[in-house]
Amino acid sequence: MPFLASPLRFLLHYVAVRPLGFLLLALLVIAQASSSVGVQYAMKLLIDAMTVPGSVLAQVQVALLAFIGLVALESLLLRGAAALLCRLSVASGVRIRLDMFDYLTGHQLSFFQNQRAGSLGHRVGALTGSFNALIHRFLMEIAPPLIAFGGALIIFLTIDVAMSALLAIVFVLTSVVLVALGLRGDSHHKEFARQAGNSGGELVDVIGNIWAVKAFAARRQESDRLRALFEIEATAQRRGWFFVERIRAFHDIALVVLVGGTLFWAISRWAAGAITVGDVVVVSAMTFRMLNGSRDMAMALIDTSQQFSYLGETLEVIGVPHTLRDAPGAGALQVDRGTLRLEEVTFGYDPHRPVLHDVSIDIPAGQKVGIVGPSGAGKSTILQLVQRLYDAQAGRLLIDGQAIDGVTQESLHAALAVVPQEVLLFHRSILENIRFARPDASDAEVLRAATAARCDEFIREMPQGYLSIVGERGTNLSGGQRQRIGIARAFLKDSKIVLLDEATSALDTGSELAVQEGLDALMADRTVLAVAHRLSTVVTFDRILVVEDGRIVEDGAPHQLLRDGGAFRRLWALQAEGMEQSLAGALRPAKPTLVRAAR
C-alpha cells in the first residue's frame, strides 16, 4: 500500500475514498464560516439603523431580519457539517481498521514475534483516531478562522484601511509566533506517544500472561513495574501539557493588550466622527473573534503537527513493506492428488546461517511421512516452508507440480490442514472455534468433524455443550481437549494434505491416546507430513525422515531403519533408555525419613 509511506499520503488516500462527501463537508464549513462573518456585519447594520440620524423603522426591520436569518443559517450549516463529519469519520474509521487488518496480517510471522499484540492493536485504533482528529482540525478549527479573517479584513477595509492593515499584520504575527512556539514542543509530544505505546503494550502483555503472574505471586512485582512505566508516561505527558498551557497564557496576555488597543482606537475614531457606533461594535467583535481564532488555529496547527507525528510513528511500525508477497499474476493452487515435493531447499532465518541444507523430499499422494531428529535440527522449519510462512533462499517446493511461490498464499493455506503443538483458540464458543476452519460449514458438518476427532463426548458434557465459551486462548479446556478441537478443525477443512507439528508431544499419556485416535482417523487417505518428538507416534507411518543439522541423514520405512541400526535406531534407543531410567527412579524405594522425637 503506497499510501502508508507518509502521513499526508495516508490522509489524502482516505479523503479520496469519499471525495463527494468530503467536498460537501468543505463547502458546508466555508458557508458556515462566511455566515458567521455575515452575522457580525448584520449586527453593524442593525446598530447603525438604530443610531444613525434619519434611519427609518423599515431599515431597522430589514437589518434585524438579516441578523436573525444569518444566525439561523450559521447554526443550521454548523449542525449539518457536524452531522456529515460524524458520518464520514465513522465510515472512514471502519475502512481504515479493515485495511490495516488486511495489511497487518500480510506480514511474516517474524514481524509479529518482534511486536506486542496489544501494542499493534492499539496502533491500528490510533490510526483511526489520528485520521478523524486531523480532518476535524483542518475543517472545523483551521479553515473557519482563516475564512473569518478574510471576511473581517473585507469589512475592515470599508471602515479604515490603516486599521485593516494593522490588524492583518497582528493576526498573521500572532498566529506565526504561536505555531512556532507550539512546534518547539513537538519533541515532548513524540516522547509521550512513544511512552504511551510502550506502557499500553506492557499492560496488555501482563494481562495476557495473568496465569504466570498468579502462579509466581508476582502481582506486587508487576504492579511496581507498571507503576514505573506509567510514571514515565505521565512525566512526558505533563511536560507536553504544561508547554501548551504556557503558550495559551502568552496568547491571553496578547489578547487583552491587542483587543484593548483596538477598542481605544475605534472609540477615538468614533469620537472624531470618522466611524459609526456600528463600526465600533463590528471592529471590537471581529477583532476579538479574529484573535481568539488565531489562538484556536494555532492550537489546531500544533495539534495537527502532533497528530502527524503520532501517525508517522505508527505507520513506521505497521506500514513497513511486506517481505513475503504473492508473485505478480499468481493464481490459486489446485490440489487434485496431494503430492508434495521439496527440491534442494536451503533456508535460514538469517540467510548467512542456513538451518536447512539442500533438502530434497518427494512425497507421493496418500503417503504418511514422519520427520524426527534432535532439537534444532530443522524439523519444524520444513513444515513452515511448506506453508510458505517463509521463502527458501534456494530450491523449490511444489504441491501437485505447482511451485508454492507461484500461487497465492491464501489458496496455499486453504489447501493445507495443520495441527500444531499448541492449538490456539479464540475467546468464542466451541462451535465457532471448530467452524473457524470452514465458516460456511453447517452445524451437522461441525458435529461430524467433532465426532471424528473424538471430542464430541467431552463437549456435550460441558455446561452449554457446543455453545460453551472456551476462554481466552482456550484456557477453559485442558491441553488434550484443545488438541482435539484442533483436529476437529482439520477434519472440517477436509484437505488432502495434513501437517502435524508435534501434535501430541505436550500431552500426558491418557490425553495422548485420545488425541492419537483422532489423528489416526484424520490421517486416513491423506498425504501426511508430521514432525514428531515421541517416536512411537510415527512408528506406524509409511516412511521416516531423520534430520540432523539441517540435512536428511536417513529416509525409509520405520522397521527398515530400526534394522539398519543408524540414526533412527540411536534415537529410539535413547528414548527407550530415558523411559527405563524414569521407570527405575519411580520404582526405587524411598529413603526412610528420620523423625526426631520432641522432648
XYZ file of C-alpha atoms in Angstrom:
599
model
C 0.000 0.000 0.000
C 1.904 3.086 -1.225
C -0.229 5.471 0.851
C 1.343 4.045 4.012
C 4.632 5.700 3.040
C 3.779 9.044 4.668
C 1.102 10.568 6.930
C -0.003 13.061 4.253
C -0.493 10.340 1.624
C -2.403 8.291 4.198
C -4.702 11.232 4.915
C -5.308 12.104 1.259
C -5.944 8.456 0.350
C -8.891 8.095 2.718
C -10.267 11.511 1.767
C -10.157 10.388 -1.875
C -12.145 7.255 -0.970
C -15.192 9.516 -0.339
C -14.450 12.611 -2.444
C -18.030 13.888 -2.780
C -18.691 13.576 0.932
C -15.568 15.491 1.927
C -16.169 18.101 -0.794
C -19.685 18.725 0.521
C -18.262 18.932 4.059
C -15.725 21.553 2.956
C -18.463 23.620 1.258
C -20.624 23.485 4.395
C -17.692 24.654 6.526
C -16.921 27.526 4.145
C -20.588 28.598 4.084
C -20.845 28.378 7.895
C -17.695 30.441 8.465
C -18.893 33.014 5.927
C -22.250 33.202 7.696
C -20.520 33.928 10.985
C -18.833 36.924 9.364
C -22.185 37.975 7.898
C -23.743 37.880 11.371
C -21.214 40.454 12.594
C -21.865 42.719 9.628
C -25.633 42.369 10.055
C -25.196 43.477 13.683
C -23.342 46.589 12.445
C -26.176 47.380 10.035
C -28.758 46.914 12.794
C -26.948 49.216 15.227
C -26.367 51.845 12.532
C -30.033 51.700 11.546
C -30.988 52.316 15.163
C -28.431 55.069 15.924
C -27.718 56.995 12.729
C -29.973 60.031 12.418
C -32.513 59.776 9.633
C -32.939 55.986 9.757
C -36.460 54.606 9.358
C -38.129 51.623 11.026
C -38.073 49.628 7.782
C -34.269 49.778 7.724
C -34.141 48.510 11.304
C -36.535 45.640 10.490
C -34.573 44.606 7.395
C -31.307 44.631 9.366
C -32.936 42.651 12.184
C -34.305 40.018 9.796
C -30.894 39.731 8.128
C -29.242 39.281 11.507
C -31.704 36.613 12.683
C -31.605 34.835 9.326
C -27.804 34.674 9.289
C -27.693 33.420 12.902
C -30.149 30.635 11.984
C -28.249 29.834 8.785
C -24.912 29.672 10.630
C -26.385 27.289 13.207
C -28.011 25.123 10.526
C -24.814 24.899 8.498
C -22.765 24.087 11.614
C -25.105 21.269 12.594
C -25.118 19.931 9.030
C -21.311 19.986 8.863
C -21.053 18.251 12.253
C -23.515 15.525 11.214
C -21.731 14.925 7.907
C -18.334 14.902 9.638
C -19.638 12.272 12.053
C -20.862 10.044 9.208
C -17.607 10.395 7.250
C -15.416 9.846 10.315
C -17.251 6.693 11.400
C -17.281 5.234 7.882
C -13.608 6.091 7.342
C -12.730 4.577 10.712
C -14.263 1.236 9.724
C -12.466 1.277 6.367
C -9.107 2.200 7.918
C -9.231 -0.573 10.529
C -10.230 -3.201 7.981
C -7.500 -2.077 5.572
C -4.916 -2.089 8.356
C -6.011 -5.558 9.481
C -5.617 -6.853 5.926
C -2.192 -5.256 5.621
C -1.074 -6.277 9.099
C -1.963 -9.934 8.559
C 0.116 -9.905 5.372
C 3.333 -9.572 7.367
C 5.558 -12.584 8.014
C 5.409 -14.349 11.379
C 8.752 -12.830 12.352
C 7.088 -9.387 12.320
C 4.588 -10.480 14.999
C 7.277 -12.248 17.002
C 9.061 -8.904 17.396
C 5.941 -6.861 18.252
C 3.474 -6.904 21.133
C -0.026 -7.892 20.011
C -1.602 -5.322 22.347
C 0.609 -2.562 21.031
C -0.254 -3.423 17.418
C -3.962 -3.397 18.227
C -3.565 -0.036 19.935
C -1.733 1.370 16.921
C -4.441 0.244 14.485
C -7.041 2.042 16.597
C -4.760 5.085 16.862
C -4.651 5.399 13.061
C -8.417 5.882 13.023
C -8.202 8.421 15.835
C -5.434 10.360 14.102
C -7.302 10.474 10.777
C -10.501 11.735 12.406
C -8.584 14.260 14.529
C -6.746 15.654 11.506
C -9.916 16.020 9.434
C -11.629 17.752 12.364
C -8.664 20.082 12.909
C -8.387 21.065 9.242
C -12.076 21.606 8.535
C -13.509 22.686 11.884
C -10.654 24.502 13.606
C -8.185 25.770 10.967
C -10.390 26.655 7.985
C -13.053 28.720 9.875
C -10.574 31.217 11.447
C -8.913 31.722 8.062
C -12.268 32.369 6.392
C -13.325 34.633 9.264
C -10.056 36.539 8.921
C -10.642 37.073 5.200
C -14.218 38.239 5.771
C -13.214 40.541 8.620
C -10.482 42.071 6.502
C -13.027 42.945 3.818
C -15.296 44.571 6.401
C -12.425 46.489 7.986
C -11.348 47.815 4.599
C -14.749 49.523 4.296
C -14.186 51.175 7.676
C -10.477 52.063 7.956
C -7.700 50.905 5.625
C -4.891 51.596 8.099
C -6.681 49.683 10.848
C -7.259 46.781 8.447
C -3.575 46.597 7.549
C -2.520 46.718 11.208
C -4.980 44.023 12.291
C -3.919 41.793 9.396
C -0.282 42.109 10.468
C -1.197 41.412 14.098
C -3.262 38.329 13.167
C -0.505 36.853 10.999
C 2.271 37.597 13.507
C 0.291 36.193 16.442
C -0.531 33.005 14.527
C 3.064 32.542 13.336
C 4.524 33.088 16.823
C 2.037 30.694 18.420
C 2.671 27.984 15.824
C 6.454 28.416 16.069
C 6.323 28.139 19.852
C 3.993 25.136 19.626
C 6.207 23.245 17.218
C 9.076 23.562 19.674
C 7.100 21.241 21.912
C 6.877 18.548 19.236
C 9.616 16.517 20.930
C 7.507 16.376 24.110
C 4.517 15.047 22.211
C 6.558 12.429 20.351
C 8.058 11.230 23.615
C 4.596 10.974 25.167
C 3.313 8.987 22.154
C 6.271 6.616 22.430
C 5.868 6.111 26.165
C 2.084 5.683 25.883
C 2.518 2.944 23.272
C 5.167 1.236 25.394
C 3.187 1.259 28.645
C -0.017 0.210 26.867
C 1.762 -2.736 25.278
C 3.277 -3.757 28.625
C -0.139 -3.675 30.305
C -1.684 -5.924 27.632
C 1.341 -8.241 27.885
C 0.878 -8.634 31.642
C -2.860 -9.244 31.308
C -2.219 -11.809 28.581
C 0.145 -13.663 30.938
C -2.050 -13.411 34.024
C -1.570 -17.121 34.765
C 2.166 -16.598 35.259
C 1.510 -13.504 37.383
C -0.663 -15.507 39.748
C 1.426 -18.694 39.660
C 4.581 -16.820 40.684
C 2.831 -14.469 43.148
C 4.036 -11.556 41.017
C 1.116 -9.134 41.376
C 3.058 -6.665 43.516
C 6.169 -7.052 41.372
C 4.270 -6.370 38.135
C 2.289 -3.551 39.730
C 5.528 -1.837 40.733
C 6.939 -2.375 37.257
C 3.828 -0.902 35.593
C 3.820 1.998 38.059
C 7.334 2.925 36.965
C 6.285 2.821 33.279
C 3.108 4.829 33.938
C 5.107 7.451 35.850
C 7.495 7.832 32.900
C 4.500 8.228 30.564
C 2.855 10.725 32.948
C 6.042 12.803 33.121
C 6.199 13.002 29.324
C 2.502 13.899 29.167
C 2.896 16.565 31.862
C 5.777 18.239 30.027
C 3.776 18.492 26.808
C 0.667 19.672 28.622
C 2.433 22.457 30.566
C 4.239 23.568 27.418
C 0.906 24.113 25.679
C -0.517 25.915 28.716
C 2.406 28.373 28.675
C 1.595 29.154 25.036
C -2.049 29.745 25.922
C -1.030 32.094 28.730
C 1.080 34.092 26.267
C -1.888 34.350 23.925
C -4.255 35.502 26.677
C -1.904 38.363 27.554
C -1.603 39.322 23.876
C -5.385 39.146 23.507
C -6.025 41.637 26.335
C -3.439 44.085 25.021
C -4.486 43.932 21.368
C -8.263 43.974 21.881
C -7.909 46.834 24.348
C -5.744 48.799 21.918
C -8.176 48.222 19.062
C -11.118 49.406 21.144
C -9.301 52.583 22.193
C -8.520 53.276 18.533
C -12.078 52.578 17.378
C -13.615 54.743 20.105
C -11.243 57.589 19.350
C -12.234 57.400 15.661
C -15.915 57.383 16.640
C -15.394 60.390 18.894
C -13.847 62.193 15.939
C -16.932 61.328 13.859
C -14.925 59.181 11.430
C -16.859 55.949 12.045
C -20.307 54.915 13.310
C -21.333 53.115 16.503
C -21.963 50.042 14.377
C -18.413 50.264 13.089
C -17.088 50.326 16.663
C -19.162 47.252 17.540
C -18.145 45.267 14.485
C -14.461 46.215 14.848
C -14.346 45.190 18.513
C -16.348 41.973 17.928
C -14.385 40.944 14.862
C -11.036 41.768 16.469
C -11.884 39.624 19.463
C -13.067 36.800 17.196
C -10.021 37.080 14.949
C -7.538 36.935 17.810
C -9.385 34.103 19.501
C -9.493 32.434 16.109
C -5.737 32.875 15.772
C -5.271 31.077 19.077
C -7.653 28.262 18.126
C -5.998 27.965 14.744
C -2.517 27.951 16.258
C -3.532 25.287 18.803
C -5.125 23.283 15.990
C -1.952 23.562 13.909
C 0.120 22.441 16.876
C -2.219 19.514 17.474
C -2.098 18.740 13.750
C 1.675 18.559 13.979
C 1.329 16.206 16.948
C -1.171 14.027 15.101
C 1.127 13.851 12.090
C 3.921 12.760 14.456
C 1.716 10.063 16.014
C 0.535 8.975 12.573
C 4.067 8.840 11.174
C 5.353 6.852 14.158
C 2.522 4.332 13.803
C 2.997 3.982 10.043
C 6.712 3.343 10.596
C 5.738 0.224 12.582
C 2.649 -1.075 10.779
C 3.397 0.223 7.301
C 6.758 -1.466 6.779
C 6.775 -3.213 3.369
C 5.730 -6.852 3.225
C 8.701 -9.146 2.831
C 6.610 -12.081 1.610
C 4.360 -11.289 -1.360
C 2.367 -13.180 -3.937
C 4.032 -13.314 -7.325
C 2.543 -10.948 -9.944
C -0.426 -12.679 -11.557
C -0.318 -15.579 -9.077
C -3.248 -17.953 -9.435
C -4.954 -20.231 -6.953
C -3.374 -23.563 -6.015
C -5.244 -26.537 -7.481
C -4.845 -29.700 -5.397
C -6.042 -32.883 -7.108
C -3.960 -35.666 -5.557
C -1.902 -34.130 -2.773
C 1.713 -34.813 -3.785
C 4.428 -32.821 -2.064
C 7.971 -32.206 -3.280
C 10.998 -30.263 -1.963
C 13.865 -29.807 -4.414
C 17.295 -28.944 -2.957
C 15.855 -26.487 -0.468
C 18.248 -24.302 1.533
C 16.897 -21.895 4.137
C 17.997 -19.863 7.135
C 16.091 -17.326 9.222
C 19.360 -15.449 8.917
C 20.368 -16.043 5.269
C 24.002 -16.218 6.319
C 23.307 -19.067 8.765
C 21.266 -21.782 6.985
C 19.039 -24.051 9.055
C 18.345 -26.435 6.143
C 20.930 -27.510 3.562
C 19.924 -28.903 0.135
C 16.882 -30.770 1.460
C 15.051 -32.862 -1.138
C 11.866 -34.788 -0.308
C 9.390 -36.463 -2.652
C 6.092 -37.493 -1.016
C 3.512 -39.315 -3.181
C -0.187 -38.718 -2.621
C -1.573 -40.540 0.414
C 1.822 -41.310 1.975
C 2.371 -40.701 5.690
C 5.827 -39.331 6.419
C 7.274 -38.652 9.867
C 10.130 -36.213 10.472
C 12.300 -36.912 13.518
C 15.611 -35.715 14.836
C 17.230 -33.778 17.681
C 16.008 -30.324 18.763
C 17.128 -27.530 16.459
C 17.731 -29.888 13.525
C 15.208 -28.021 11.301
C 12.165 -30.302 11.530
C 9.502 -27.647 12.174
C 11.225 -25.343 9.690
C 10.323 -27.794 6.918
C 6.630 -27.511 7.826
C 6.883 -23.714 7.925
C 8.378 -23.675 4.434
C 5.634 -25.959 3.116
C 3.093 -23.413 4.449
C 5.212 -20.651 2.903
C 5.480 -18.780 6.156
C 8.977 -18.078 4.858
C 10.597 -18.302 1.432
C 13.599 -20.568 0.895
C 16.827 -18.924 -0.205
C 17.393 -21.745 -2.713
C 15.412 -24.626 -4.168
C 11.713 -25.135 -4.822
C 8.657 -26.514 -3.034
C 5.853 -27.964 -5.147
C 2.368 -29.289 -4.458
C 0.898 -31.379 -7.262
C 3.625 -29.989 -9.505
C 2.826 -26.337 -8.745
C 5.548 -24.179 -7.161
C 4.058 -22.737 -3.988
C 5.730 -19.349 -4.521
C 3.850 -19.064 -7.821
C 0.362 -19.370 -6.299
C -1.471 -17.112 -3.873
C -0.658 -17.585 -0.210
C -4.371 -17.615 0.616
C -5.039 -20.578 -1.691
C -1.972 -22.416 -0.345
C -3.097 -22.067 3.259
C -6.630 -23.093 2.282
C -5.249 -26.331 0.796
C -3.423 -27.420 3.965
C -4.782 -28.745 7.243
C -2.393 -28.008 10.122
C -2.453 -29.321 13.698
C 0.271 -27.537 15.712
C 1.816 -28.490 19.026
C -0.231 -25.813 20.764
C -3.684 -25.230 19.291
C -4.700 -21.583 19.699
C -8.405 -20.967 20.232
C -10.433 -17.758 20.126
C -12.489 -16.450 23.028
C -15.615 -17.811 21.382
C -17.836 -20.875 21.593
C -16.565 -24.361 20.763
C -18.896 -24.403 17.764
C -17.375 -21.184 16.403
C -13.824 -22.357 17.061
C -14.315 -25.567 15.081
C -16.218 -23.768 12.323
C -13.289 -21.326 12.036
C -11.693 -23.844 9.654
C -14.619 -23.512 7.230
C -17.059 -20.667 8.005
C -19.716 -21.947 5.596
C -19.946 -25.361 7.306
C -23.327 -26.385 8.689
C -23.873 -27.398 12.317
C -24.208 -31.018 11.206
C -20.816 -30.884 9.475
C -19.215 -29.373 12.589
C -20.709 -32.149 14.731
C -19.409 -34.829 12.354
C -15.920 -33.302 12.485
C -16.031 -33.184 16.296
C -17.165 -36.806 16.454
C -14.403 -37.916 14.092
C -11.839 -36.056 16.236
C -13.089 -37.869 19.388
C -14.185 -34.684 21.108
C -17.978 -34.812 20.795
C -18.303 -36.650 24.122
C -16.456 -34.144 26.323
C -18.100 -31.201 24.518
C -21.603 -32.495 25.332
C -20.605 -32.835 28.990
C -19.824 -29.131 29.220
C -22.484 -26.799 30.721
C -23.568 -25.318 27.388
C -22.285 -28.023 25.094
C -21.087 -26.716 21.745
C -22.059 -23.182 22.779
C -19.656 -23.197 25.744
C -17.096 -20.366 25.650
C -13.542 -21.730 25.691
C -11.960 -18.663 27.345
C -9.071 -16.619 26.051
C -6.691 -18.874 24.097
C -8.824 -21.849 25.219
C -7.977 -21.643 28.932
C -11.282 -23.307 29.938
C -10.162 -26.543 28.227
C -7.385 -28.995 29.008
C -4.421 -29.438 26.688
C -5.829 -32.670 25.287
C -9.219 -31.112 24.707
C -7.673 -28.180 22.850
C -5.686 -30.579 20.669
C -8.817 -32.500 19.765
C -10.591 -29.246 18.878
C -7.626 -28.559 16.584
C -8.023 -31.977 14.998
C -11.759 -31.327 14.543
C -10.835 -28.161 12.670
C -8.580 -30.183 10.396
C -11.362 -32.710 9.783
C -13.777 -29.924 8.886
C -11.268 -28.387 6.494
C -11.049 -31.746 4.688
C -7.717 -31.035 2.977
C -5.755 -33.623 1.046
C -2.512 -32.619 2.784
C -2.174 -32.681 6.586
C 0.739 -31.171 8.522
C 1.271 -32.247 12.129
C 3.807 -30.327 14.212
C 4.453 -32.409 17.344
C 0.694 -32.548 17.892
C 0.935 -34.834 20.969
C 4.334 -34.016 22.479
C 2.977 -31.807 25.286
C 0.241 -34.219 26.420
C 0.051 -36.781 29.182
C -0.347 -40.437 28.252
C -4.133 -40.526 28.681
C -4.687 -37.409 26.605
C -2.170 -38.585 24.020
C -4.058 -41.821 23.458
C -7.343 -39.952 22.960
C -5.732 -37.426 20.626
C -3.902 -40.158 18.724
C -7.207 -41.846 17.954
C -8.429 -38.615 16.390
C -5.174 -38.210 14.456
C -5.336 -41.748 13.111
C -8.813 -41.059 11.765
C -7.703 -37.698 10.338
C -4.703 -39.176 8.508
C -6.652 -41.863 6.687
C -6.380 -41.486 2.896
C -4.453 -38.202 3.160
C -0.889 -37.095 2.498
C 0.675 -36.521 5.908
C 3.889 -34.779 6.911
C 4.370 -34.991 10.688
C 7.105 -33.687 12.956
C 7.342 -35.971 15.974
C 9.199 -35.829 19.246
C 7.838 -39.129 20.520
C 8.969 -41.728 18.012
C 6.133 -44.067 18.965
C 3.649 -41.725 17.278
C 5.220 -42.218 13.836
C 6.432 -45.809 14.039
C 3.357 -46.964 12.077
C 3.945 -44.404 9.293
C 4.881 -45.380 5.755
C 8.173 -43.556 5.955
C 10.529 -41.766 8.354
C 12.916 -38.901 7.598
C 15.717 -38.358 10.122
C 17.002 -34.766 10.127
C 20.317 -33.761 11.702
C 21.978 -30.346 11.367
C 19.564 -29.330 8.617
C 20.191 -32.400 6.434
C 18.231 -35.597 5.858
C 20.550 -38.355 7.044
C 18.081 -41.250 6.781
C 14.951 -41.926 4.759
C 12.990 -45.185 4.843
C 10.311 -47.336 6.412
C 10.417 -47.381 10.249
C 11.062 -51.132 10.597
C 13.823 -50.939 7.996
C 15.542 -48.017 9.740
C 15.370 -49.859 13.068
C 17.055 -52.898 11.495
C 19.739 -50.768 9.835
C 20.982 -49.529 13.193
C 21.589 -45.936 12.055
C 20.421 -42.544 13.337
C 16.787 -43.582 13.833
C 17.832 -46.638 15.834
C 20.012 -44.429 18.057
C 17.114 -42.015 18.693
C 14.850 -44.960 19.502
C 17.387 -46.384 21.927
C 17.856 -43.003 23.650
C 14.108 -42.625 24.209
C 13.815 -46.197 25.459
C 16.739 -45.662 27.838
C 15.151 -42.465 29.125
C 11.896 -44.261 29.819
C 13.711 -47.078 31.629
C 15.601 -44.622 33.821
C 12.395 -42.767 34.644
C 10.661 -46.034 35.484
C 13.583 -47.198 37.640
C 13.538 -43.925 39.550
C 9.806 -44.228 40.160
C 10.144 -47.806 41.475
C 13.181 -47.134 43.709
C 12.225 -47.413 47.409
C 12.019 -44.062 49.146
C 14.662 -43.311 51.756
C 13.342 -43.557 55.328
C 12.694 -40.218 56.943
C 14.259 -39.705 60.370
C 11.901 -38.040 62.769
C 13.406 -36.589 65.929
C 11.110 -37.104 68.830
C 10.035 -33.967 70.555
C 11.493 -33.588 74.011
